[in-house]
Amino acid sequence: MTAGLAIQATVHLPELPIGPWAGLGVLALWAAVALVVGSLLLHRRDA
């Protein structure tokens, strides 16, 4: 959640626990992992 909120921040950037670009990277990584896992499960279960 912190990564997603960091993307929306426009003020007080040095006070954030993670920067906006790093937050976007974390969010993209989570989405990519979810898509890969979903694809693997679909191919495995679809006979």
mmCIF file of C-alpha atoms in Angstrom, residues 25-47:
data_model
loop_
_atom_site.group_PDB
_atom_site.id
_atom_site.type_symbol
_atom_site.label_atom_id
_atom_site.label_comp_id
_atom_site.label_asym_id
_atom_site.label_seq_id
_atom_site.Cartn_x
_atom_site.Cartn_y
_atom_site.Cartn_z
ATOM 1 C CA GLY A 25 8.406 -0.276 -9.835
ATOM 2 C CA VAL A 26 7.140 -2.240 -6.831
ATOM 3 C CA LEU A 27 3.562 -1.958 -8.065
ATOM 4 C CA ALA A 28 4.557 -3.111 -11.565
ATOM 5 C CA LEU A 29 6.527 -6.022 -10.111
ATOM 6 C CA TRP A 30 3.551 -7.211 -8.049
ATOM 7 C CA ALA A 31 1.297 -6.983 -11.120
ATOM 8 C CA ALA A 32 3.800 -8.900 -13.264
ATOM 9 C CA VAL A 33 4.138 -11.647 -10.654
ATOM 10 C CA ALA A 34 0.355 -11.964 -10.394
ATOM 11 C CA LEU A 35 0.025 -12.261 -14.182
ATOM 12 C CA VAL A 36 2.777 -14.876 -14.423
ATOM 13 C CA VAL A 37 1.311 -16.969 -11.587
ATOM 14 C CA GLY A 38 -2.169 -16.703 -13.099
ATOM 15 C CA SER A 39 -0.863 -17.707 -16.515
ATOM 16 C CA LEU A 40 1.009 -20.703 -15.100
ATOM 17 C CA LEU A 41 -2.050 -21.867 -13.186
ATOM 18 C CA LEU A 42 -4.265 -21.452 -16.236
ATOM 19 C CA HIS A 43 -1.935 -23.477 -18.456
ATOM 20 C CA ARG A 44 -1.499 -26.131 -15.799
ATOM 21 C CA ARG A 45 -5.215 -26.586 -15.088
ATOM 22 C CA ASP A 46 -6.475 -26.184 -18.653
ATOM 23 C CA ALA A 47 -6.203 -29.603 -20.201
#
